[in-house]
């Protein structure tokens, strides 16, 4: 069996570094985002064997996305769509400490991902398949495709990982709830924020949320708690992981870094405590700069953060 496969939409990103909306600022940077490719990059940088599946437009943004993902050492599967553009996400900072995200992703290439795009042999040999709630919100076709991929991996003896990743601009709590519960029921490992878990299983303490998710099927539940750290429940073992202290520039991508770190250590056969420690360190590293994937850490970054190494390297 071989490594991690993720599937989902990656989209072009235009973002500002300075405070002030894009309605007035004239300078912006270009990159891309996508929760599943972020997780793929995080895991690859930590040494995992990773593949990413997605559909992108035959345009400059699409080429930038596949070239960058391949450059991170990740195998890219899926399709180049000449009839639909790559989706776009715009992120600016209208006021100090506030980030605003706007999506232009209706009818774009990523939301046309279909079952025929799935790389059967890669899925059948995957140790872990990872997908997120963003694909479930992108429409019936993408939802069906990622759920089919999850079933394929399970039938072949692999394990399925699901991050709820609720995006309020894409759907409502009411429409997300049944979709989340179906995906949770198909998964072995579930990641969620406490607010996201509550959409699927009702509100409660972190421990109650995790217990209720396991009651739907998964053996392994991790609740991500931002700057409060994270909590895991696997069988009757629980781990309360404190956060690593960092200077925060932008928290977008922290959850994906966390998931990439956790899954990489799981592939390596590490125990729950070690998985959570690497995951939290990866999440913290991702907060230290701009961009959704650029700050994904290497092993050296993790070591320097967790052992408090000299901040100056020469
Ligand atoms: N400010 C912070 N300081 C230190 N660690 C953090 C901070 N924010 C997040 N982390 C680490 O990263 C993990 C994931 O972050 P978070 O809970 O924000 O995920 P998320 O909401 O899924 O993120 P996103 O969807 O934006 O990628 C946390 O559980 C924590 O370990
Ligand atoms: O918000 C989304 O839909 C994305 O996929 C872009 C971001 O890179 C992702 O959410 C970060 O978790």
Short mmCIF file of C-alpha atoms and ligand atoms in Angstrom, two decimals:
data_model
loop_
_atom_site.label_atom_id
_atom_site.label_comp_id
_atom_site.label_asym_id
_atom_site.label_seq_id
_atom_site.Cartn_x
_atom_site.Cartn_y
_atom_site.Cartn_z
CA UNK A 1 0.00 0.00 0.00
CA UNK A 2 1.22 3.51 -0.63
CA UNK A 3 0.69 6.66 1.35
CA UNK A 4 -1.91 9.38 1.29
CA UNK A 5 -4.33 10.38 -1.49
CA UNK A 6 -6.34 13.62 -1.17
CA UNK A 7 -9.04 14.90 -3.55
CA UNK A 8 -10.74 18.27 -3.89
CA UNK A 9 -10.78 21.67 -5.53
CA UNK A 10 -7.73 23.92 -5.59
CA UNK A 11 -8.40 27.49 -6.54
CA UNK A 12 -6.44 30.58 -7.50
CA UNK A 13 -5.90 33.04 -4.66
CA UNK A 14 -5.50 36.79 -4.86
CA UNK A 15 -4.67 38.31 -1.49
CA UNK A 16 -3.53 41.56 0.04
CA UNK A 17 -0.76 41.92 2.59
CA UNK A 18 -1.75 45.40 3.74
CA UNK A 19 -4.85 46.35 5.67
CA UNK A 20 -7.60 47.85 3.53
CA UNK A 21 -10.13 46.27 1.18
CA UNK A 22 -9.35 45.36 -2.43
CA UNK A 23 -11.89 47.99 -3.41
CA UNK A 24 -9.22 50.58 -2.55
CA UNK A 25 -5.82 48.83 -2.43
CA UNK A 26 -3.91 48.52 -5.69
CA UNK A 27 -1.36 45.86 -4.74
CA UNK A 28 -2.13 42.20 -4.23
CA UNK A 29 -0.26 38.90 -4.35
CA UNK A 30 -1.16 35.78 -6.36
CA UNK A 31 -1.09 32.22 -5.10
CA UNK A 32 -3.60 29.41 -4.70
CA UNK A 33 -5.50 27.56 -1.99
CA UNK A 34 -7.52 24.43 -1.51
CA UNK A 35 -7.83 22.51 1.74
CA UNK A 36 -6.98 19.13 0.17
CA UNK A 37 -3.90 20.33 -1.72
CA UNK A 38 -2.82 22.19 1.44
CA UNK A 39 -3.00 18.90 3.37
CA UNK A 40 -1.11 17.15 0.55
CA UNK A 41 1.68 19.76 0.66
CA UNK A 42 1.88 19.63 4.46
CA UNK A 43 2.21 15.82 4.41
CA UNK A 44 4.71 15.78 1.51
CA UNK A 45 6.97 18.33 3.23
CA UNK A 46 7.06 16.05 6.27
CA UNK A 47 8.12 13.10 4.11
CA UNK A 48 4.87 11.27 3.26
CA UNK A 49 4.20 9.65 -0.10
CA UNK A 50 1.28 11.79 -1.40
CA UNK A 51 -1.07 12.06 -4.39
CA UNK A 52 -3.64 14.78 -5.09
CA UNK A 53 -6.73 14.40 -7.30
CA UNK A 54 -8.49 17.45 -8.75
CA UNK A 55 -9.81 19.11 -11.91
CA UNK A 56 -8.39 22.45 -12.97
CA UNK A 57 -8.95 24.85 -15.85
CA UNK A 58 -6.58 25.02 -18.83
CA UNK A 59 -5.36 28.48 -17.81
CA UNK A 60 -2.45 30.20 -16.07
CA UNK A 61 -3.88 29.61 -12.59
CA UNK A 62 -4.43 25.92 -13.32
CA UNK A 63 -0.88 25.53 -14.61
CA UNK A 64 0.49 27.36 -11.55
CA UNK A 65 -1.46 25.00 -9.27
CA UNK A 66 -0.37 21.71 -10.87
CA UNK A 67 3.22 22.85 -11.36
CA UNK A 68 3.51 23.90 -7.71
CA UNK A 69 1.87 20.77 -6.33
CA UNK A 70 4.12 18.57 -8.51
CA UNK A 71 7.09 20.67 -7.40
CA UNK A 72 6.32 19.64 -3.82
CA UNK A 73 6.88 16.02 -4.89
CA UNK A 74 3.19 15.11 -5.05
CA UNK A 75 1.68 12.92 -7.80
CA UNK A 76 -1.12 14.82 -9.55
CA UNK A 77 -4.19 13.01 -10.95
CA UNK A 78 -7.45 14.30 -12.36
CA UNK A 79 -8.27 16.32 -15.42
CA UNK A 80 -7.38 19.48 -17.26
CA UNK A 81 -10.69 21.08 -18.25
CA UNK A 82 -10.59 23.26 -21.37
CA UNK A 83 -14.25 24.27 -21.01
CA UNK A 84 -14.23 25.78 -17.50
CA UNK A 85 -11.83 28.13 -15.70
CA UNK A 86 -9.97 27.45 -12.47
CA UNK A 87 -11.94 28.84 -9.51
CA UNK A 88 -10.80 31.98 -7.70
CA UNK A 89 -10.70 33.05 -4.07
CA UNK A 90 -10.01 36.63 -3.00
CA UNK A 91 -8.74 37.35 0.49
CA UNK A 92 -8.26 40.83 1.89
CA UNK A 93 -8.00 42.53 5.28
CA UNK A 94 -10.67 45.23 5.45
CA UNK A 95 -9.54 46.19 8.96
CA UNK A 96 -6.73 45.27 11.34
CA UNK A 97 -6.98 41.63 12.47
CA UNK A 98 -9.92 40.82 10.17
CA UNK A 99 -9.63 38.58 7.09
CA UNK A 100 -12.39 38.52 4.46
CA UNK A 101 -12.66 35.67 1.93
CA UNK A 102 -14.79 35.88 -1.24
CA UNK A 103 -15.20 32.88 -3.57
CA UNK A 104 -15.72 32.89 -7.34
CA UNK A 105 -16.16 29.14 -7.67
CA UNK A 106 -19.57 28.44 -9.23
CA UNK A 107 -19.40 26.25 -12.34
CA UNK A 108 -15.62 26.19 -12.41
CA UNK A 109 -13.40 23.25 -13.32
CA UNK A 110 -12.97 21.99 -9.73
CA UNK A 111 -16.70 21.59 -9.24
CA UNK A 112 -16.85 19.36 -12.33
CA UNK A 113 -14.67 16.67 -10.77
CA UNK A 114 -16.36 13.39 -11.65
CA UNK A 115 -16.08 9.67 -10.91
CA UNK A 116 -14.33 9.12 -14.28
CA UNK A 117 -11.49 11.41 -13.08
CA UNK A 118 -10.67 9.11 -10.15
CA UNK A 119 -7.36 7.22 -10.43
CA UNK A 120 -8.53 3.71 -9.57
CA UNK A 121 -5.10 2.08 -8.97
CA UNK A 122 -3.89 4.97 -6.77
CA UNK A 123 -7.06 4.75 -4.67
CA UNK A 124 -6.92 0.97 -4.41
CA UNK A 125 -3.37 1.12 -3.09
CA UNK A 126 -3.85 4.15 -0.80
CA UNK A 127 -3.24 3.68 2.90
CA UNK A 128 -5.27 6.82 3.65
CA UNK A 129 -7.75 8.80 1.51
CA UNK A 130 -8.47 12.31 2.79
CA UNK A 131 -11.35 14.57 1.75
CA UNK A 132 -13.25 17.52 3.24
CA UNK A 133 -16.71 19.04 3.61
CA UNK A 134 -15.79 21.67 1.02
CA UNK A 135 -16.21 19.02 -1.71
CA UNK A 136 -19.62 18.11 -0.29
CA UNK A 137 -20.67 21.77 -0.54
CA UNK A 138 -19.44 22.11 -4.15
CA UNK A 139 -22.44 20.25 -5.57
CA UNK A 140 -23.84 16.75 -6.01
CA UNK A 141 -21.31 15.67 -8.63
CA UNK A 142 -18.20 16.47 -6.58
CA UNK A 143 -19.85 15.08 -3.43
CA UNK A 144 -20.67 11.82 -5.22
CA UNK A 145 -17.12 11.65 -6.57
CA UNK A 146 -15.33 12.02 -3.22
CA UNK A 147 -17.75 9.63 -1.51
CA UNK A 148 -17.13 7.09 -4.29
CA UNK A 149 -13.39 7.52 -3.78
CA UNK A 150 -13.84 6.96 -0.03
CA UNK A 151 -15.83 3.75 -0.63
CA UNK A 152 -13.22 2.50 -3.13
CA UNK A 153 -10.40 3.02 -0.64
CA UNK A 154 -12.31 1.32 2.17
CA UNK A 155 -13.23 -1.68 0.02
CA UNK A 156 -9.56 -2.06 -0.91
CA UNK A 157 -8.59 -2.10 2.79
CA UNK A 158 -7.41 1.52 3.13
CA UNK A 159 -8.54 4.04 5.66
CA UNK A 160 -10.67 7.17 5.12
CA UNK A 161 -10.01 10.56 6.72
CA UNK A 162 -12.58 13.39 6.65
CA UNK A 163 -12.27 17.02 7.79
CA UNK A 164 -15.64 18.76 8.12
CA UNK A 165 -14.18 22.15 7.03
CA UNK A 166 -17.52 23.98 7.15
CA UNK A 167 -17.55 27.07 4.92
CA UNK A 168 -20.51 29.33 5.74
CA UNK A 169 -20.36 31.08 2.36
CA UNK A 170 -21.00 27.75 0.60
CA UNK A 171 -23.99 26.33 2.51
CA UNK A 172 -26.01 26.39 5.72
CA UNK A 173 -25.90 24.35 8.94
CA UNK A 174 -29.15 22.70 7.86
CA UNK A 175 -27.85 21.59 4.45
CA UNK A 176 -24.44 20.59 5.84
CA UNK A 177 -25.73 18.40 8.68
CA UNK A 178 -26.97 15.36 6.70
CA UNK A 179 -23.98 15.55 4.33
CA UNK A 180 -21.56 15.66 7.27
CA UNK A 181 -23.27 12.70 8.95
CA UNK A 182 -23.11 10.60 5.78
CA UNK A 183 -19.40 11.39 5.27
CA UNK A 184 -18.60 10.75 8.95
CA UNK A 185 -20.32 7.37 8.67
CA UNK A 186 -17.94 6.45 5.82
CA UNK A 187 -14.80 7.57 7.65
CA UNK A 188 -12.25 6.04 10.02
CA UNK A 189 -10.64 9.33 11.09
CA UNK A 190 -12.59 12.57 11.54
CA UNK A 191 -11.19 16.08 12.07
CA UNK A 192 -13.47 18.96 13.07
CA UNK A 193 -13.48 22.27 14.88
CA UNK A 194 -15.78 22.19 17.94
CA UNK A 195 -18.23 24.54 16.17
CA UNK A 196 -18.17 22.30 13.06
CA UNK A 197 -18.68 19.12 15.08
CA UNK A 198 -21.74 20.73 16.68
CA UNK A 199 -23.33 21.13 13.22
CA UNK A 200 -23.16 17.35 12.77
CA UNK A 201 -23.91 16.05 16.28
CA UNK A 202 -25.33 18.97 18.31
CA UNK A 203 -23.52 21.11 20.81
CA UNK A 204 -21.71 19.76 23.86
CA UNK A 205 -18.33 19.64 25.55
CA UNK A 206 -15.34 18.70 23.42
CA UNK A 207 -15.38 15.18 24.92
CA UNK A 208 -19.10 14.79 24.21
CA UNK A 209 -18.67 15.96 20.61
CA UNK A 210 -15.90 13.42 20.02
CA UNK A 211 -17.92 10.60 21.64
CA UNK A 212 -20.98 11.39 19.52
CA UNK A 213 -18.89 11.36 16.34
CA UNK A 214 -17.46 7.93 17.20
CA UNK A 215 -21.04 6.73 17.70
CA UNK A 216 -21.54 7.37 13.94
CA UNK A 217 -18.69 4.96 13.03
CA UNK A 218 -15.18 6.49 13.07
CA UNK A 219 -12.65 5.04 15.54
CA UNK A 220 -10.52 8.16 15.61
CA UNK A 221 -11.75 11.72 16.23
CA UNK A 222 -9.67 14.88 16.51
CA UNK A 223 -11.22 18.19 17.53
CA UNK A 224 -9.15 21.21 16.41
CA UNK A 225 -9.43 24.14 18.80
CA UNK A 226 -7.37 26.91 17.16
CA UNK A 227 -5.17 28.73 19.68
CA UNK A 228 -6.56 26.46 22.43
CA UNK A 229 -4.81 23.41 20.91
CA UNK A 230 -6.60 20.16 20.07
CA UNK A 231 -8.27 17.08 21.58
CA UNK A 232 -8.23 13.48 20.34
CA UNK A 233 -10.27 10.41 21.18
CA UNK A 234 -9.20 6.99 19.89
CA UNK A 235 -10.83 4.00 21.56
CA UNK A 236 -10.61 4.81 25.26
CA UNK A 237 -7.46 6.91 24.89
CA UNK A 238 -7.75 10.70 24.95
CA UNK A 239 -5.06 13.31 24.34
CA UNK A 240 -5.39 16.99 25.21
CA UNK A 241 -2.76 18.73 23.08
CA UNK A 242 -1.75 22.28 24.12
CA UNK A 243 -0.87 24.77 21.36
CA UNK A 244 2.70 25.78 20.56
CA UNK A 245 3.18 29.49 21.08
CA UNK A 246 3.97 31.41 17.88
CA UNK A 247 3.59 34.92 16.56
CA UNK A 248 0.51 34.73 14.37
CA UNK A 249 0.40 36.36 10.93
CA UNK A 250 -2.50 34.43 9.32
CA UNK A 251 -4.24 31.31 10.63
CA UNK A 252 -5.73 30.13 7.30
CA UNK A 253 -4.22 26.74 6.49
CA UNK A 254 -3.42 25.90 10.14
CA UNK A 255 -6.09 23.20 10.16
CA UNK A 256 -4.72 21.66 6.96
CA UNK A 257 -1.16 21.74 8.31
CA UNK A 258 -2.44 20.02 11.45
CA UNK A 259 -4.18 17.30 9.42
CA UNK A 260 -1.13 16.80 7.17
CA UNK A 261 1.09 16.43 10.24
CA UNK A 262 -1.27 14.04 11.97
CA UNK A 263 -1.77 11.78 8.93
CA UNK A 264 1.96 11.69 8.13
CA UNK A 265 2.78 10.46 11.63
CA UNK A 266 -0.07 7.96 11.45
CA UNK A 267 1.33 6.59 8.18
CA UNK A 268 4.67 6.24 9.96
CA UNK A 269 2.98 4.19 12.71
CA UNK A 270 3.51 6.72 15.52
CA UNK A 271 1.37 6.69 18.67
CA UNK A 272 -1.49 9.14 19.28
CA UNK A 273 0.53 11.52 21.49
CA UNK A 274 3.27 11.85 18.86
CA UNK A 275 0.70 12.33 16.08
CA UNK A 276 -0.97 15.14 18.03
CA UNK A 277 2.32 16.81 18.92
CA UNK A 278 3.52 16.96 15.30
CA UNK A 279 0.05 18.05 14.16
CA UNK A 280 -0.11 20.94 16.65
CA UNK A 281 3.42 22.02 15.79
CA UNK A 282 2.57 21.97 12.07
CA UNK A 283 -0.62 23.98 12.72
CA UNK A 284 1.34 26.55 14.71
CA UNK A 285 4.04 26.84 12.01
CA UNK A 286 1.37 27.50 9.37
CA UNK A 287 0.18 30.54 11.36
CA UNK A 288 3.55 32.28 11.12
CA UNK A 289 3.16 33.75 7.65
CA UNK A 290 0.82 34.55 4.75
CA UNK A 291 -0.47 32.12 2.18
CA UNK A 292 -2.56 28.99 2.66
CA UNK A 293 0.23 26.43 2.00
CA UNK A 294 3.51 28.33 1.79
CA UNK A 295 4.19 28.09 5.55
CA UNK A 296 3.68 24.32 5.75
CA UNK A 297 6.68 23.18 7.81
CA UNK A 298 9.52 20.81 7.10
CA UNK A 299 10.83 18.36 9.71
CA UNK A 300 13.49 20.91 10.59
CA UNK A 301 10.86 23.65 11.20
CA UNK A 302 8.95 21.29 13.51
CA UNK A 303 12.09 20.38 15.40
CA UNK A 304 13.11 24.00 15.84
CA UNK A 305 9.67 24.95 17.15
CA UNK A 306 9.27 21.99 19.50
CA UNK A 307 12.79 22.11 20.92
CA UNK A 308 12.98 25.92 21.07
CA UNK A 309 16.08 26.11 18.86
CA UNK A 310 18.05 29.29 18.15
CA UNK A 311 15.77 31.61 16.09
CA UNK A 312 18.80 32.85 14.11
CA UNK A 313 20.32 30.41 11.65
CA UNK A 314 23.72 31.22 10.10
N1 LIG B 1 -2.93 30.90 17.03
C1 LIG B 1 -2.42 29.65 17.11
N2 LIG B 1 -1.33 29.41 17.86
C2 LIG B 1 -0.80 28.16 17.94
N3 LIG B 1 -1.34 27.08 17.31
C3 LIG B 1 -2.44 27.27 16.56
C4 LIG B 1 -3.04 28.56 16.41
N4 LIG B 1 -4.12 28.44 15.59
C5 LIG B 1 -4.17 27.13 15.25
N5 LIG B 1 -3.18 26.42 15.82
C6 LIG B 1 -2.92 24.98 15.73
O1 LIG B 1 -3.44 24.50 14.51
C7 LIG B 1 -4.55 23.61 14.74
C8 LIG B 1 -5.62 23.82 13.71
O2 LIG B 1 -6.07 25.16 13.76
P1 LIG B 1 -7.63 25.52 13.66
O3 LIG B 1 -8.33 24.92 14.81
O4 LIG B 1 -7.70 27.00 13.47
O5 LIG B 1 -8.03 24.74 12.34
P2 LIG B 1 -9.10 25.06 11.21
O6 LIG B 1 -10.19 25.93 11.76
O7 LIG B 1 -9.47 23.76 10.62
O8 LIG B 1 -8.21 25.92 10.20
P3 LIG B 1 -8.37 26.22 8.60
O9 LIG B 1 -9.63 25.56 8.13
O10 LIG B 1 -8.39 27.71 8.51
O11 LIG B 1 -7.14 25.65 7.97
C9 LIG B 1 -5.01 23.90 16.19
O12 LIG B 1 -5.65 22.75 16.73
C10 LIG B 1 -3.69 24.25 16.85
O13 LIG B 1 -3.00 23.08 17.24
O1 LIG B 2 -11.78 27.90 1.73
C1 LIG B 2 -11.64 27.07 0.83
O2 LIG B 2 -12.59 26.65 0.22
C2 LIG B 2 -10.35 26.54 0.45
O3 LIG B 2 -10.25 25.41 0.07
C3 LIG B 2 -9.16 27.43 0.54
C4 LIG B 2 -8.27 27.36 1.73
O4 LIG B 2 -6.95 27.11 1.25
C5 LIG B 2 -8.66 26.35 2.78
O5 LIG B 2 -9.98 26.57 3.16
C6 LIG B 2 -7.85 26.45 4.02
O6 LIG B 2 -8.30 25.42 4.90
#
